[in-house]
Amino acid sequence: MRKQRDGMLRFFGSAQRLRLIVTLMTLLFVSSCTTDSQPSMVLRADRVKASAANRVGVVASMVQYSGLSVKPSPGSPEWKLVVLGGYDYVDEDLCTPFLDNLFVAERKLRATRNQISDTGTAAMAIMSIAGTSLEAIGYVAASLGLAKSSIDNYEILRLVDLGPSRVRQLVTRAQIAYREQTIKNGGDYNQEVLAMNAVAGYLDLCRVPTIVSLIDRAVDNTGFVADTSSNLAAPQLLTVGGMQVSANEALRASEHGQARFVPKDPDAPIVAVPKGGTRIAGAITSYEKEIDLLDGKRIQQALCVPDDGNFGNHQSKTRLAIEQFKLAWGRRVTIPSGDSPKTLNSPDQRLAILSKGSAARCNSWQNHTFEMFLFPEPQNVVEFKDNFIRIMTEEKIAPDVVARIEKDDQFGPNLREAIKAFQDNRKLPITGFLDTKTYDEIVKGRS
């Protein structure tokens, strides 16, 4: 899978360098008083055509992200895992890089905006930074059957001017609602075409025209009511959420090919405006009391526990999972001494959970939260295996089992057997899973 991603990056690398050169020349020679005569930016036709033949590779990547070893058979409930793995693939490889690039573009453009009054030139400056990630999105979108989508100069400028942080928040909220809809309708995704349609819809939330549509619909569906609690002389207003809307409804009206990704009822709303003031149940800390219900459910999903929106008491599954997360996370960062081990106390902790936890990873790690956050990257697993094999070899513990340990970045059955042998040698509970005591013994043997 990493080779596929590296290949995609190399595929777009030369185009990015060419775009940078063109942009620098444009910034030097285009007068600030010219009008915007540049056409809208469109994905290159040759790449879109080539991507249609790449669907097999895209599907394989999503199967890999789901933690499954092979593609499920038709009618299998495991296609739901592929859908969730596809969402992670979209987040990590496509959407997050694009949104990160918006931040970079916004800073660069702010520094030179006084010298750039031409809309087309400013858009090209943004595309020199964000163009590669946008083309990667278009490449996979075409593989999944989404219609080719043009990127208007004013649209890309609008996202930067609105503020990348607001754009990220808007997209994230839409993705959370989309994921929740997937969890509720998990049984609907039992065929490859339905699974890929769901992933295509999730990817579409990160395409520029859809984001602009989300912004427009958010404005159109915002209402106002009088603030009756205000004691000021002048009337005060409160904003209220409006009707439920589909994130892609406007796009369907203008580009009819977009409707194919909806598995059921194309007119049904995908993104619902959350009810105002809804928070998680069982909140303990001040920070937890501000966590939105949908966000809390997503945190629970990332912690591999039931997503009922109730964090519960100190002995609940969610609290115990938070404790396991902190035990693993604390190996890499310093947690304040007064920080309760079973509660969330900062945005950094929430971000660490959501960035490295997911339903797909939970499946891959057999819902063992400590291990999942202990090894956030595949390379961490490889390094652990090398050290563990060296310790087992030096101490001559179960050499026949050690010889069969899988040579990859996964925790396979043979590695589990080797961990059991190590635990037996150290008189620890024999589970085959890493806990704090087992891991500390391995670290001690490594030093």
XYZ file of C-alpha atoms in Angstrom:
447
model
C 0.000 0.000 0.000
C 2.818 2.424 0.846
C 4.419 1.650 -2.544
C 1.132 2.599 -4.193
C 1.007 5.888 -2.311
C 4.674 6.618 -3.051
C 4.005 5.887 -6.699
C 1.085 8.291 -6.725
C 3.235 11.012 -5.178
C 5.957 10.451 -7.804
C 3.225 10.475 -10.458
C 2.237 13.995 -9.468
C 5.740 15.221 -8.484
C 6.869 16.456 -11.903
C 3.599 18.314 -12.466
C 3.979 20.092 -9.136
C 7.494 21.293 -9.997
C 6.282 22.556 -13.374
C 3.396 24.354 -11.705
C 5.745 26.074 -9.258
C 7.887 27.373 -12.149
C 4.843 28.608 -14.076
C 3.484 30.330 -10.974
C 6.731 32.143 -10.221
C 6.899 33.389 -13.821
C 3.271 34.496 -13.639
C 3.814 36.410 -10.406
C 6.775 38.227 -11.988
C 5.182 39.230 -15.289
C 1.421 39.636 -14.772
C 0.384 43.230 -14.082
C -1.650 43.913 -10.986
C -4.224 45.839 -13.019
C -5.169 43.025 -15.418
C -8.559 41.373 -15.235
C -9.237 37.709 -14.533
C -9.173 36.163 -18.003
C -7.894 32.718 -17.037
C -10.175 29.739 -17.547
C -11.259 27.541 -14.668
C -8.730 24.937 -13.580
C -9.637 21.384 -14.584
C -7.989 18.050 -13.814
C -5.773 16.820 -16.633
C -7.753 14.591 -18.994
C -4.973 12.015 -19.399
C -4.806 11.424 -15.641
C -8.558 11.165 -15.309
C -8.615 8.607 -18.127
C -5.762 6.638 -16.583
C -7.455 6.670 -13.187
C -10.442 4.760 -14.535
C -8.119 1.793 -15.025
C -6.731 2.242 -11.516
C -9.944 1.347 -9.676
C -8.560 -2.069 -8.765
C -5.573 -0.469 -7.040
C -7.755 2.049 -5.215
C -10.062 -0.692 -3.944
C -7.033 -2.741 -2.857
C -5.731 0.223 -0.853
C -9.037 0.550 0.953
C -9.128 -3.169 1.725
C -5.623 -2.795 3.181
C -6.727 0.134 5.359
C -9.667 -1.922 6.644
C -7.297 -4.455 8.198
C -8.562 -7.290 5.996
C -6.102 -9.539 4.193
C -8.275 -10.108 1.107
C -11.193 -8.413 -0.613
C -14.526 -9.625 0.849
C -16.797 -11.806 -1.226
C -20.096 -10.431 -2.619
C -22.733 -10.154 0.108
C -20.173 -10.242 2.928
C -20.801 -7.928 5.930
C -17.046 -7.212 5.906
C -17.639 -4.688 3.123
C -18.651 -2.304 5.915
C -15.068 -2.527 7.200
C -13.824 -1.700 3.704
C -16.076 1.365 3.713
C -14.627 2.550 7.029
C -11.114 1.735 5.825
C -11.857 3.753 2.698
C -12.840 6.711 4.841
C -9.496 6.494 6.662
C -7.728 6.260 3.304
C -9.509 9.411 2.126
C -8.733 11.258 5.364
C -5.047 10.384 5.599
C -3.994 10.303 1.939
C -6.271 12.860 0.292
C -8.389 15.206 2.388
C -5.979 16.044 5.221
C -3.061 16.904 2.867
C -5.355 19.214 0.872
C -6.679 20.995 3.974
C -3.132 21.304 5.345
C -2.055 22.849 2.039
C -4.824 25.433 2.361
C -3.168 26.688 5.549
C 0.178 27.007 3.763
C -1.432 28.716 0.772
C -3.288 31.167 3.016
C -0.056 32.211 4.750
C 1.847 32.537 1.469
C -0.926 34.509 -0.197
C -1.336 36.839 2.775
C 2.342 37.753 2.492
C 2.069 38.679 -1.211
C -1.583 39.732 -1.571
C -0.695 43.427 -1.792
C 1.284 42.663 -4.962
C -1.420 40.416 -6.458
C -4.713 42.031 -7.423
C -5.441 39.614 -10.275
C -7.781 36.777 -9.270
C -6.355 34.285 -11.759
C -2.785 34.947 -10.623
C -3.752 34.548 -6.975
C -5.570 31.293 -7.781
C -2.503 29.982 -9.594
C -0.381 30.853 -6.563
C -2.692 28.761 -4.401
C -2.698 25.911 -6.912
C 1.099 25.855 -6.904
C 0.822 24.688 -3.290
C -2.476 22.801 -3.169
C -2.596 21.576 -6.769
C -0.916 18.223 -6.174
C -3.277 17.242 -3.369
C -6.264 18.396 -5.442
C -5.147 16.298 -8.403
C -4.669 13.307 -6.105
C -8.271 13.774 -4.944
C -9.415 13.998 -8.565
C -7.375 10.932 -9.504
C -9.082 8.732 -6.916
C -12.468 10.390 -7.488
C -12.351 9.415 -11.155
C -11.374 5.868 -10.171
C -14.523 5.716 -8.050
C -16.712 7.010 -10.871
C -17.286 10.601 -9.779
C -17.762 13.012 -12.646
C -14.879 15.305 -13.562
C -15.172 18.531 -11.607
C -13.774 21.912 -12.599
C -12.255 24.228 -10.010
C -13.252 27.831 -10.490
C -10.679 30.488 -9.623
C -13.134 32.290 -7.375
C -14.000 29.056 -5.541
C -10.427 28.260 -4.547
C -9.861 31.881 -3.491
C -13.065 31.812 -1.503
C -11.873 28.865 0.577
C -8.604 30.606 1.399
C -10.283 33.930 2.176
C -12.883 32.263 4.389
C -10.082 30.812 6.483
C -8.642 27.281 6.304
C -9.574 26.569 9.933
C -13.255 27.275 9.225
C -13.108 25.152 6.088
C -11.556 22.287 8.059
C -14.255 22.546 10.744
C -17.011 22.515 8.135
C -15.598 19.499 6.293
C -14.938 17.645 9.559
C -18.516 18.145 10.754
C -19.838 16.888 7.438
C -17.547 13.846 7.616
C -18.630 13.057 11.185
C -22.290 13.103 10.163
C -21.519 11.019 7.073
C -19.669 8.431 9.175
C -22.552 8.272 11.631
C -24.948 7.592 8.760
C -22.632 4.776 7.639
C -22.625 3.166 11.088
C -26.427 3.250 11.190
C -26.775 1.752 7.703
C -23.819 -0.636 7.857
C -25.855 -3.558 6.561
C -26.527 -1.714 3.318
C -22.899 -2.015 2.186
C -22.474 -5.688 1.294
C -21.266 -5.360 -2.306
C -18.180 -3.732 -3.807
C -20.167 -1.209 -5.843
C -22.175 -0.072 -2.794
C -19.052 0.160 -0.641
C -17.168 2.189 -3.239
C -20.190 4.427 -3.785
C -20.205 5.236 -0.064
C -16.470 6.012 -0.110
C -16.929 8.170 -3.205
C -19.557 10.209 -1.385
C -17.199 10.674 1.563
C -14.394 11.775 -0.762
C -16.759 14.179 -2.505
C -17.135 16.109 0.766
C -13.508 17.190 0.343
C -13.778 18.433 -3.246
C -13.787 22.188 -3.769
C -17.236 22.540 -5.441
C -18.862 20.502 -2.663
C -17.177 22.543 0.080
C -18.416 25.733 -1.573
C -21.887 24.163 -1.750
C -21.674 23.347 1.969
C -20.773 26.953 2.730
C -23.656 28.288 0.639
C -26.154 25.893 2.183
C -24.953 26.749 5.700
C -25.672 30.413 4.958
C -28.990 29.708 3.219
C -30.254 27.573 6.099
C -29.237 29.821 8.976
C -32.143 31.435 10.791
C -32.346 34.144 13.427
C -34.463 34.579 16.548
C -34.646 37.349 19.105
C -32.506 36.936 22.214
C -35.172 37.359 24.886
C -32.603 37.031 27.675
C -30.726 40.175 26.598
C -31.174 43.317 28.713
C -29.590 45.647 26.160
C -31.640 48.473 24.663
C -31.030 47.417 21.070
C -32.546 44.086 19.960
C -30.117 41.163 20.015
C -30.281 38.172 17.692
C -29.324 34.519 18.034
C -28.525 32.247 15.105
C -30.347 28.938 14.837
C -29.829 25.918 12.598
C -32.134 25.460 9.663
C -33.528 22.490 7.764
C -31.580 19.320 7.036
C -29.707 19.501 3.742
C -27.643 17.166 1.623
C -24.051 18.263 1.269
C -24.073 17.425 -2.420
C -27.581 18.509 -3.418
C -26.491 21.640 -5.277
C -23.728 19.721 -6.997
C -26.169 17.076 -8.178
C -28.305 19.776 -9.771
C -25.423 21.192 -11.820
C -23.355 18.038 -12.422
C -25.703 15.088 -12.728
C -22.957 12.478 -12.686
C -22.423 13.101 -8.983
C -25.594 11.328 -7.887
C -24.255 7.821 -8.513
C -22.304 7.594 -5.274
C -25.427 7.581 -3.071
C -26.204 3.904 -2.260
C -29.865 4.559 -1.405
C -32.427 7.267 -2.183
C -30.419 10.021 -3.958
C -32.717 12.679 -2.511
C -32.206 11.660 1.121
C -30.133 14.071 3.214
C -26.636 12.906 4.106
C -25.488 15.757 6.306
C -27.798 16.780 9.130
C -27.362 19.907 11.210
C -26.767 18.722 14.810
C -29.200 19.919 17.426
C -27.786 22.889 19.266
C -26.477 22.313 22.771
C -26.261 18.512 22.474
C -23.309 17.202 24.476
C -22.009 13.818 25.578
C -23.404 12.153 28.688
C -21.190 11.213 31.623
C -18.818 14.168 31.205
C -16.483 14.644 34.181
C -13.959 17.344 33.292
C -14.686 20.866 32.085
C -13.222 19.955 28.708
C -15.469 16.896 28.347
C -18.565 18.982 29.116
C -17.944 20.924 25.903
C -17.641 17.843 23.660
C -20.417 17.646 21.074
C -22.434 14.422 21.011
C -21.415 13.471 17.458
C -17.786 14.234 18.243
C -18.034 12.140 21.406
C -19.383 9.199 19.436
C -16.520 9.509 16.988
C -14.065 9.499 19.911
C -15.672 6.308 21.211
C -15.393 4.692 17.778
C -11.701 5.617 17.690
C -11.260 4.077 21.164
C -12.862 0.789 20.024
C -15.855 1.009 22.391
C -19.629 1.267 21.742
C -20.507 4.717 20.424
C -23.538 5.509 22.580
C -22.430 9.057 23.401
C -22.149 8.258 27.120
C -18.620 8.301 28.563
C -19.946 6.846 31.830
C -18.318 6.498 35.241
C -14.704 5.603 35.995
C -15.350 1.897 35.368
C -17.118 2.265 32.018
C -15.644 0.834 28.823
C -15.020 4.331 27.493
C -13.138 5.406 30.639
C -11.012 2.252 30.643
C -10.230 2.794 26.955
C -9.210 6.412 27.644
C -6.871 5.095 30.339
C -5.296 2.629 27.894
C -4.902 5.403 25.329
C -3.139 7.624 27.866
C -0.838 4.807 28.976
C 0.276 4.426 25.354
C 0.262 8.135 24.458
C 2.264 8.948 27.585
C 5.190 6.977 26.142
C 5.684 9.726 23.545
C 4.437 12.908 25.227
C 4.555 14.313 28.746
C 1.163 14.212 30.452
C 0.741 16.689 33.366
C 1.016 15.000 36.756
C -2.458 16.115 37.830
C -4.131 14.793 34.688
C -6.666 12.114 35.592
C -5.871 8.900 33.662
C -9.491 8.172 32.713
C -10.636 11.579 31.498
C -9.987 13.857 28.533
C -8.558 17.219 29.509
C -7.293 18.960 26.380
C -7.785 19.303 22.613
C -4.414 17.588 22.101
C -5.729 14.391 23.685
C -8.882 14.458 21.564
C -6.845 15.075 18.409
C -4.420 12.246 19.232
C -7.347 9.832 19.583
C -9.124 10.881 16.399
C -5.966 11.072 14.291
C -4.754 7.540 15.063
C -7.874 5.692 16.139
C -10.576 4.419 13.796
C -13.015 1.567 13.369
C -10.731 0.030 10.744
C -7.669 0.165 13.022
C -9.733 -1.211 15.906
C -10.554 -4.200 13.731
C -6.905 -4.635 12.763
C -5.778 -4.452 16.416
C -8.617 -6.664 17.687
C -9.980 -3.741 19.739
C -6.843 -3.621 21.893
C -6.602 0.113 22.527
C -3.204 0.155 24.237
C -1.448 -1.554 21.332
C -3.237 0.532 18.703
C -2.030 3.827 20.179
C 1.346 2.410 21.204
C 2.110 1.768 17.529
C 0.489 4.642 15.589
C 2.576 3.996 12.464
C 3.536 0.755 10.659
C 7.220 1.610 11.111
C 6.715 1.509 14.896
C 5.635 -2.126 14.590
C 8.674 -2.993 12.456
C 11.043 -1.423 15.000
C 9.314 -3.225 17.873
C 9.578 -6.573 16.098
C 13.295 -6.123 15.447
C 13.999 -5.355 19.108
C 11.675 -8.068 20.386
C 13.239 -10.732 18.156
C 16.708 -9.677 19.303
C 15.722 -9.995 22.981
C 14.048 -13.368 22.461
C 17.058 -14.629 20.488
C 19.609 -13.431 23.045
C 17.663 -15.010 25.909
C 16.921 -18.146 23.850
C 13.189 -17.969 24.543
C 11.072 -20.197 22.263
C 13.477 -20.070 19.280
C 11.155 -22.167 17.101
C 8.312 -19.682 17.615
C 10.585 -16.674 17.106
C 11.745 -18.080 13.772
C 8.147 -17.984 12.517
C 7.405 -14.360 13.444
C 5.899 -12.601 10.428
C 8.242 -10.309 8.459
C 5.819 -7.416 8.016
C 4.329 -4.455 9.884
C 1.414 -6.397 11.396
C 0.803 -8.260 14.664
C 0.240 -11.738 13.248
C -0.588 -14.997 15.075
C 3.066 -16.081 15.286
C 4.066 -12.807 16.953
C 1.204 -13.303 19.403
C 2.547 -16.765 20.239
C 6.025 -15.312 20.781
C 4.596 -12.671 23.136
C 2.878 -15.457 25.084
C 6.218 -17.249 25.398
C 7.846 -14.048 26.660
C 5.042 -13.486 29.183
C 5.399 -17.068 30.400
C 9.151 -16.546 30.810
C 8.566 -13.383 32.872
C 5.756 -14.926 34.964
C 3.221 -12.476 33.580
C -0.410 -13.202 32.636
C -0.267 -15.101 29.343
C -2.519 -13.251 26.902
C -0.460 -12.695 23.753
C -1.319 -8.992 23.943
C 0.926 -6.188 25.086
C -0.024 -4.491 28.333
C 2.053 -1.987 30.291
C 3.889 -4.638 32.335
C 4.750 -6.773 29.309
C 5.886 -3.784 27.292
C 7.977 -2.436 30.194
C 9.724 -5.814 30.484
C 10.520 -5.752 26.770
C 11.850 -2.199 27.026
C 13.947 -3.236 30.016
C 15.420 -6.121 28.031
C 16.199 -3.798 25.148
C 18.197 -1.353 27.276
